[in-house]
Amino acid sequence: MRVRLIAAFALSLLAAGPALPVFAQVAELPAPGSGRAAYAPFEHLVGRTWRGTGTGPNAVEDIQRWDWAIGGHALRVVHSVAGGAYAGETLIFRDRDSGAYAFHYFTTGGFHTSGIMRPTGPGAFEAEETVHGLDGFTTLRSTMTMGPDGVHRTRTSREVDGAWVEQGGFDYREDASATPVMPALGAAPAREAPASAGPLDLTRRILRHVEETGQDVAAYVRIRNGDPVDDELIAVSCACAQRVELHRIDRSGERPSMVSDAVWTVPARGELDVRPGSPLHFMLIGYDPTAASDGKVRLTLTFRVAGPVEAEFALTDDSAAAWGAFN
């Protein structure tokens, strides 16, 4: 979820509006300096609100608003993901010496990023940013391309083992009725009843809500292992489904494929994150929504060392937003 949320900013930052004649050519960039004239490549964004629809499974929605800041000497972008499950604010400033558009992004997730934006063509930009305060992330790269249909398609990539891997993107359209929603200061995080098996703690237990019987439904969980020895998740079952499979998306080939694994390792002193946007999820085959009670269903997870544990999974219409609400 976190890379998706970070990407939501990186991508929303690059969104643009319908084809307008004010796009500045790269060769026509204004001279470095301060004031509104220094931000000509962005003029078509300022004072507008954009609604972005994420690509791929469990996609989230991003709302972002562009305005002038510091009396016209900088730009401010305020955005929120999944109706306010997560939000952030960015300042973009033209560096007088280099002419580059530097930005700094601050989030409700407790981390921040910094980077550089560069116009690459009429209505097109690229950005490279460094993530601070969040383990496991280094550099992200993002691009935006304005299509002839007026839809602005943005994509972001993350550096993994020395290679750049695309993480998805957003398609943005102007929406004057949209408003970024900031999470309430001091709002209580999502709560759930404790569930554990020996040294294993099961948190963030969620399952996508559907109305129709017989569908295949994805569920997610975070499993923390406090023991100095690995354990293994060897089975998941539920009276609400014909069977439950451990699904993993395999992207090693030319096209992604779905693999059903026999076991998943829960690392010693570590955690197994079965989260929205990751390659892993539980797939409830032939799910029966009438088995739910008080917005929850009960699953049994069996571990090789810790044994079985029953845990309630909360139903949600938006898995990504529900996961982010625990942050």
CSV table of C-alpha atoms in Angstrom, one decimal:
chain,number,residue,atom,x,y,z
A,1,MET,CA,0.0,0.0,0.0
A,2,ARG,CA,2.7,2.5,0.9
A,3,VAL,CA,4.4,2.5,-2.5
A,4,ARG,CA,1.0,3.0,-4.0
A,5,LEU,CA,0.4,6.0,-1.7
A,6,ILE,CA,3.8,7.5,-2.4
A,7,ALA,CA,3.2,7.0,-6.1
A,8,ALA,CA,-0.2,8.7,-5.7
A,9,PHE,CA,1.7,11.9,-5.0
A,10,ALA,CA,4.4,11.3,-7.5
A,11,LEU,CA,1.8,10.7,-10.1
A,12,SER,CA,-0.7,13.3,-9.0
A,13,LEU,CA,2.0,15.9,-9.0
A,14,LEU,CA,2.5,15.4,-12.7
A,15,ALA,CA,-1.2,15.5,-13.7
A,16,ALA,CA,-2.4,18.1,-16.2
A,17,GLY,CA,-5.7,19.4,-17.7
A,18,PRO,CA,-7.3,19.4,-21.1
A,19,ALA,CA,-5.3,20.4,-24.1
A,20,LEU,CA,-4.7,24.1,-23.9
A,21,PRO,CA,-2.5,26.4,-25.9
A,22,VAL,CA,-0.6,27.7,-22.9
A,23,PHE,CA,1.8,24.7,-22.6
A,24,ALA,CA,5.4,25.9,-22.7
A,25,GLN,CA,7.8,24.1,-25.0
A,26,VAL,CA,10.9,22.8,-23.3
A,27,ALA,CA,13.0,25.2,-25.4
A,28,GLU,CA,10.8,28.1,-24.2
A,29,LEU,CA,11.3,27.6,-20.5
A,30,PRO,CA,11.3,31.0,-18.7
A,31,ALA,CA,14.6,32.2,-17.3
A,32,PRO,CA,15.3,31.1,-13.7
A,33,GLY,CA,13.9,33.6,-11.2
A,34,SER,CA,11.0,34.2,-8.9
A,35,GLY,CA,7.4,35.2,-9.4
A,36,ARG,CA,4.7,33.7,-11.5
A,37,ALA,CA,6.6,34.1,-14.8
A,38,ALA,CA,9.0,31.4,-13.6
A,39,TYR,CA,6.2,28.8,-13.5
A,40,ALA,CA,4.9,29.1,-17.1
A,41,PRO,CA,5.0,25.3,-17.8
A,42,PHE,CA,2.5,24.8,-14.9
A,43,GLU,CA,0.0,27.7,-15.5
A,44,HIS,CA,-2.6,25.3,-16.9
A,45,LEU,CA,-2.7,23.4,-13.6
A,46,VAL,CA,-3.0,26.3,-11.2
A,47,GLY,CA,-6.4,27.0,-9.7
A,48,ARG,CA,-7.8,23.6,-10.8
A,49,THR,CA,-8.8,20.3,-9.1
A,50,TRP,CA,-8.2,16.9,-10.7
A,51,ARG,CA,-9.6,13.4,-10.0
A,52,GLY,CA,-7.3,10.5,-10.7
A,53,THR,CA,-8.3,6.9,-11.1
A,54,GLY,CA,-5.5,4.4,-10.3
A,55,THR,CA,-4.6,1.6,-12.7
A,56,GLY,CA,-4.4,-2.1,-11.8
A,57,PRO,CA,-6.2,-4.2,-9.2
A,58,ASN,CA,-7.3,-2.5,-5.9
A,59,ALA,CA,-6.7,0.9,-7.5
A,60,VAL,CA,-7.2,3.9,-5.3
A,61,GLU,CA,-8.6,7.4,-6.2
A,62,ASP,CA,-6.5,10.5,-5.8
A,63,ILE,CA,-7.8,14.0,-5.6
A,64,GLN,CA,-5.3,16.9,-6.1
A,65,ARG,CA,-5.6,20.6,-6.1
A,66,TRP,CA,-3.1,23.1,-7.5
A,67,ASP,CA,-2.7,26.7,-6.2
A,68,TRP,CA,-0.2,29.5,-6.0
A,69,ALA,CA,1.9,29.6,-2.8
A,70,ILE,CA,4.0,32.3,-1.2
A,71,GLY,CA,2.2,35.0,-3.0
A,72,GLY,CA,3.0,33.5,-6.4
A,73,HIS,CA,6.6,32.7,-5.8
A,74,ALA,CA,5.9,28.9,-5.6
A,75,LEU,CA,3.3,26.3,-6.2
A,76,ARG,CA,1.3,24.2,-3.7
A,77,VAL,CA,-0.3,20.9,-4.5
A,78,VAL,CA,-2.6,19.4,-1.9
A,79,HIS,CA,-3.9,15.8,-2.5
A,80,SER,CA,-5.8,13.0,-0.7
A,81,VAL,CA,-6.0,9.3,-1.5
A,82,ALA,CA,-9.1,7.1,-1.0
A,83,GLY,CA,-11.3,9.8,0.5
A,84,GLY,CA,-8.8,10.9,3.1
A,85,ALA,CA,-7.2,7.7,4.2
A,86,TYR,CA,-3.9,9.4,3.4
A,87,ALA,CA,-3.0,12.9,2.3
A,88,GLY,CA,0.0,15.2,1.6
A,89,GLU,CA,1.1,18.6,0.6
A,90,THR,CA,3.8,19.7,-1.8
A,91,LEU,CA,5.7,23.0,-2.4
A,92,ILE,CA,7.3,23.4,-5.8
A,93,PHE,CA,10.0,26.1,-6.1
A,94,ARG,CA,12.1,27.3,-9.1
A,95,ASP,CA,15.7,27.2,-8.1
A,96,ARG,CA,17.3,30.5,-9.3
A,97,ASP,CA,20.8,29.1,-9.9
A,98,SER,CA,20.0,25.8,-11.7
A,99,GLY,CA,16.6,26.7,-13.2
A,100,ALA,CA,15.3,23.3,-11.9
A,101,TYR,CA,11.9,22.9,-10.3
A,102,ALA,CA,12.6,21.5,-6.9
A,103,PHE,CA,9.8,20.1,-4.7
A,104,HIS,CA,9.4,18.8,-1.2
A,105,TYR,CA,6.4,16.6,-0.3
A,106,PHE,CA,5.1,16.2,3.3
A,107,THR,CA,2.6,13.5,4.2
A,108,THR,CA,0.2,12.3,6.9
A,109,GLY,CA,2.0,9.0,6.8
A,110,GLY,CA,5.0,10.3,8.7
A,111,PHE,CA,7.5,10.4,5.9
A,112,HIS,CA,8.5,13.0,3.3
A,113,THR,CA,10.1,13.1,-0.1
A,114,SER,CA,12.2,15.6,-2.1
A,115,GLY,CA,13.1,15.8,-5.7
A,116,ILE,CA,13.3,17.6,-9.1
A,117,MET,CA,10.7,18.1,-11.8
A,118,ARG,CA,11.6,18.7,-15.4
A,119,PRO,CA,9.3,19.6,-18.4
A,120,THR,CA,10.1,17.3,-21.3
A,121,GLY,CA,7.6,18.6,-23.9
A,122,PRO,CA,4.3,20.4,-24.3
A,123,GLY,CA,2.3,19.4,-21.3
A,124,ALA,CA,4.8,16.6,-20.3
A,125,PHE,CA,6.9,16.3,-17.3
A,126,GLU,CA,9.2,13.9,-15.5
A,127,ALA,CA,10.3,13.8,-11.9
A,128,GLU,CA,12.8,12.0,-9.7
A,129,GLU,CA,12.4,11.9,-5.9
A,130,THR,CA,14.1,10.5,-2.8
A,131,VAL,CA,11.9,9.1,0.0
A,132,HIS,CA,12.9,10.0,3.6
A,133,GLY,CA,11.7,8.3,6.7
A,134,LEU,CA,10.3,5.1,5.2
A,135,ASP,CA,12.4,2.0,5.1
A,136,GLY,CA,12.7,0.0,1.9
A,137,PHE,CA,12.4,3.0,-0.5
A,138,THR,CA,15.1,4.9,-2.2
A,139,THR,CA,14.3,6.7,-5.5
A,140,LEU,CA,11.1,6.9,-7.5
A,141,ARG,CA,10.8,8.2,-11.0
A,142,SER,CA,7.5,9.4,-12.6
A,143,THR,CA,6.3,10.6,-16.0
A,144,MET,CA,3.2,12.3,-17.3
A,145,THR,CA,1.9,12.2,-20.9
A,146,MET,CA,-1.1,14.2,-22.1
A,147,GLY,CA,-3.2,12.2,-24.5
A,148,PRO,CA,-5.2,13.6,-27.4
A,149,ASP,CA,-8.3,12.6,-25.6
A,150,GLY,CA,-7.6,15.0,-22.8
A,151,VAL,CA,-6.7,12.3,-20.3
A,152,HIS,CA,-3.4,12.7,-18.6
A,153,ARG,CA,-1.8,9.3,-17.9
A,154,THR,CA,0.9,9.2,-15.3
A,155,ARG,CA,3.1,6.3,-14.4
A,156,THR,CA,5.7,5.8,-11.7
A,157,SER,CA,8.7,3.4,-11.3
A,158,ARG,CA,10.6,2.1,-8.3
A,159,GLU,CA,14.2,1.0,-8.3
A,160,VAL,CA,14.3,-2.7,-7.4
A,161,ASP,CA,17.7,-4.6,-7.4
A,162,GLY,CA,19.2,-2.0,-9.8
A,163,ALA,CA,16.3,-2.1,-12.3
A,164,TRP,CA,13.4,0.3,-12.7
A,165,VAL,CA,10.1,-1.5,-12.3
A,166,GLU,CA,6.8,0.2,-13.1
A,167,GLN,CA,4.4,0.4,-10.2
A,168,GLY,CA,1.3,1.5,-12.0
A,169,GLY,CA,-0.3,4.9,-12.4
A,170,PHE,CA,-3.3,7.3,-12.5
A,171,ASP,CA,-5.5,8.7,-15.2
A,172,TYR,CA,-6.6,12.2,-14.4
A,173,ARG,CA,-9.5,14.3,-15.5
A,174,GLU,CA,-10.4,17.8,-14.3
A,175,ASP,CA,-13.3,17.8,-11.8
A,176,ALA,CA,-14.3,21.1,-10.3
A,177,SER,CA,-16.6,19.3,-7.8
A,178,ALA,CA,-13.8,17.3,-6.2
A,179,THR,CA,-12.1,18.3,-3.0
A,180,PRO,CA,-9.1,16.8,-1.2
A,181,VAL,CA,-10.1,15.4,2.2
A,182,MET,CA,-7.5,15.7,5.0
A,183,PRO,CA,-7.5,13.1,7.7
A,184,ALA,CA,-8.7,14.5,11.0
A,185,LEU,CA,-5.9,15.5,13.3
A,186,GLY,CA,-5.7,12.9,16.1
A,187,ALA,CA,-8.2,10.7,14.5
A,188,ALA,CA,-8.2,7.2,16.0
A,189,PRO,CA,-6.7,4.5,13.8
A,190,ALA,CA,-8.8,1.6,12.6
A,191,ARG,CA,-9.4,-0.9,15.4
A,192,GLU,CA,-9.9,-4.7,15.5
A,193,ALA,CA,-10.0,-7.4,18.1
A,194,PRO,CA,-6.6,-9.0,18.8
A,195,ALA,CA,-5.7,-12.3,17.1
A,196,SER,CA,-2.6,-14.3,17.7
A,197,ALA,CA,-1.1,-17.7,17.6
A,198,GLY,CA,1.9,-18.1,19.9
A,199,PRO,CA,4.4,-15.5,18.9
A,200,LEU,CA,2.4,-14.5,15.8
A,201,ASP,CA,0.2,-11.4,15.8
A,202,LEU,CA,-2.4,-11.0,13.0
A,203,THR,CA,-3.4,-7.4,12.3
A,204,ARG,CA,-5.0,-5.4,9.4
A,205,ARG,CA,-7.4,-8.2,8.7
A,206,ILE,CA,-9.6,-7.1,5.8
A,207,LEU,CA,-11.7,-8.7,3.1
A,208,ARG,CA,-13.3,-7.1,0.0
A,209,HIS,CA,-17.0,-6.8,0.4
A,210,VAL,CA,-19.2,-8.1,-2.5
A,211,GLU,CA,-23.0,-8.7,-2.7
A,212,GLU,CA,-23.2,-11.6,-5.2
A,213,THR,CA,-22.7,-15.2,-4.1
A,214,GLY,CA,-20.1,-17.3,-5.8
A,215,GLN,CA,-17.5,-14.6,-6.6
A,216,ASP,CA,-13.8,-15.0,-5.8
A,217,VAL,CA,-12.8,-12.4,-3.2
A,218,ALA,CA,-9.4,-11.2,-2.0
A,219,ALA,CA,-8.4,-10.9,1.7
A,220,TYR,CA,-5.4,-9.3,3.4
A,221,VAL,CA,-3.5,-9.5,6.7
A,222,ARG,CA,-0.2,-8.5,8.3
A,223,ILE,CA,1.4,-11.3,10.3
A,224,ARG,CA,4.2,-10.4,12.7
A,225,ASN,CA,6.5,-13.0,14.1
A,226,GLY,CA,8.1,-12.3,17.5
A,227,ASP,CA,10.0,-15.6,17.6
A,228,PRO,CA,13.7,-16.0,16.6
A,229,VAL,CA,12.6,-18.9,14.3
A,230,ASP,CA,10.8,-18.8,11.0
A,231,ASP,CA,7.2,-20.1,10.8
A,232,GLU,CA,5.1,-21.0,7.8
A,233,LEU,CA,1.5,-20.4,6.9
A,234,ILE,CA,0.4,-23.7,5.4
A,235,ALA,CA,-3.4,-23.3,5.1
A,236,VAL,CA,-6.3,-20.9,5.2
A,237,SER,CA,-10.0,-21.9,5.4
A,238,CYS,CA,-13.4,-20.3,5.9
A,239,ALA,CA,-16.9,-21.6,6.1
A,240,CYS,CA,-17.8,-18.7,3.9
A,241,ALA,CA,-16.0,-20.1,0.8
A,242,GLN,CA,-15.5,-23.3,-1.1
A,243,ARG,CA,-11.7,-23.0,-0.5
A,244,VAL,CA,-9.1,-20.4,0.2
A,245,GLU,CA,-5.9,-20.3,-1.9
A,246,LEU,CA,-2.6,-18.5,-1.2
A,247,HIS,CA,-2.2,-16.4,-4.4
A,248,ARG,CA,0.9,-14.7,-5.7
A,249,ILE,CA,1.3,-12.6,-8.8
A,250,ASP,CA,4.4,-13.8,-10.7
A,251,ARG,CA,5.9,-11.0,-12.9
A,252,SER,CA,9.0,-12.9,-13.9
A,253,GLY,CA,7.7,-13.7,-17.4
A,254,GLU,CA,6.6,-11.5,-20.3
A,255,ARG,CA,3.1,-11.3,-18.8
A,256,PRO,CA,2.0,-11.4,-15.1
A,257,SER,CA,0.5,-14.7,-14.0
A,258,MET,CA,-1.3,-15.9,-10.9
A,259,VAL,CA,0.4,-18.7,-8.9
A,260,SER,CA,-1.2,-20.7,-6.1
A,261,ASP,CA,1.5,-21.3,-3.4
A,262,ALA,CA,1.5,-24.2,-0.9
A,263,VAL,CA,3.1,-22.2,1.9
A,264,TRP,CA,4.3,-18.7,2.8
A,265,THR,CA,7.2,-18.0,5.2
A,266,VAL,CA,6.7,-15.8,8.2
A,267,PRO,CA,10.3,-14.6,8.9
A,268,ALA,CA,11.8,-14.7,12.3
A,269,ARG,CA,11.6,-11.4,14.1
A,270,GLY,CA,9.8,-10.1,11.0
A,271,GLU,CA,6.5,-9.9,9.2
A,272,LEU,CA,4.6,-11.3,6.3
A,273,ASP,CA,2.6,-8.5,4.6
A,274,VAL,CA,-0.3,-9.8,2.6
A,275,ARG,CA,-1.4,-6.3,1.6
A,276,PRO,CA,-3.3,-4.6,-1.3
A,277,GLY,CA,-1.0,-3.7,-4.1
A,278,SER,CA,1.5,-6.4,-3.2
A,279,PRO,CA,2.0,-9.7,-5.1
A,280,LEU,CA,0.2,-11.6,-2.3
A,281,HIS,CA,-3.4,-12.1,-1.3
A,282,PHE,CA,-5.8,-14.8,0.0
A,283,MET,CA,-8.3,-15.7,-2.6
A,284,LEU,CA,-11.6,-17.0,-1.3
A,285,ILE,CA,-13.0,-19.1,-4.0
A,286,GLY,CA,-16.8,-19.3,-4.3
A,287,TYR,CA,-17.4,-16.7,-1.5
A,288,ASP,CA,-20.8,-16.6,0.2
A,289,PRO,CA,-21.5,-13.1,1.6
A,290,THR,CA,-24.4,-14.3,3.6
A,291,ALA,CA,-21.9,-16.0,6.0
A,292,ALA,CA,-20.8,-12.6,7.2
A,293,SER,CA,-22.0,-11.3,10.6
A,294,ASP,CA,-21.7,-7.7,11.8
A,295,GLY,CA,-19.6,-6.8,8.8
A,296,LYS,CA,-17.0,-9.6,9.5
A,297,VAL,CA,-16.2,-13.1,8.4
A,298,ARG,CA,-14.1,-15.6,10.4
A,299,LEU,CA,-11.1,-17.3,8.8
A,300,THR,CA,-8.8,-20.0,10.2
A,301,LEU,CA,-5.1,-19.6,9.5
A,302,THR,CA,-2.9,-22.7,10.2
A,303,PHE,CA,0.8,-22.3,10.8
A,304,ARG,CA,3.3,-25.1,10.8
A,305,VAL,CA,4.8,-24.2,14.2
A,306,ALA,CA,2.2,-22.0,15.9
A,307,GLY,CA,-0.8,-24.1,14.8
A,308,PRO,CA,-4.3,-22.8,13.9
A,309,VAL,CA,-5.8,-19.5,14.8
A,310,GLU,CA,-9.3,-18.1,14.1
A,311,ALA,CA,-9.5,-14.4,13.3
A,312,GLU,CA,-12.3,-12.1,12.2
A,313,PHE,CA,-11.7,-10.2,8.9
A,314,ALA,CA,-13.6,-6.9,8.4
A,315,LEU,CA,-15.5,-6.4,5.2
A,316,THR,CA,-14.5,-3.3,3.2
A,317,ASP,CA,-15.5,-1.7,-0.1
A,318,ASP,CA,-12.0,-0.4,-0.7
A,319,SER,CA,-9.2,-2.7,0.4
A,320,ALA,CA,-6.4,-0.1,-0.2
A,321,ALA,CA,-8.1,2.6,1.8
A,322,ALA,CA,-8.9,0.2,4.7
A,323,TRP,CA,-5.3,-0.9,4.9
A,324,GLY,CA,-4.1,2.7,4.9
A,325,ALA,CA,-6.5,3.6,7.7
A,326,PHE,CA,-4.3,1.5,10.1
A,327,ASN,CA,-1.3,3.8,9.4
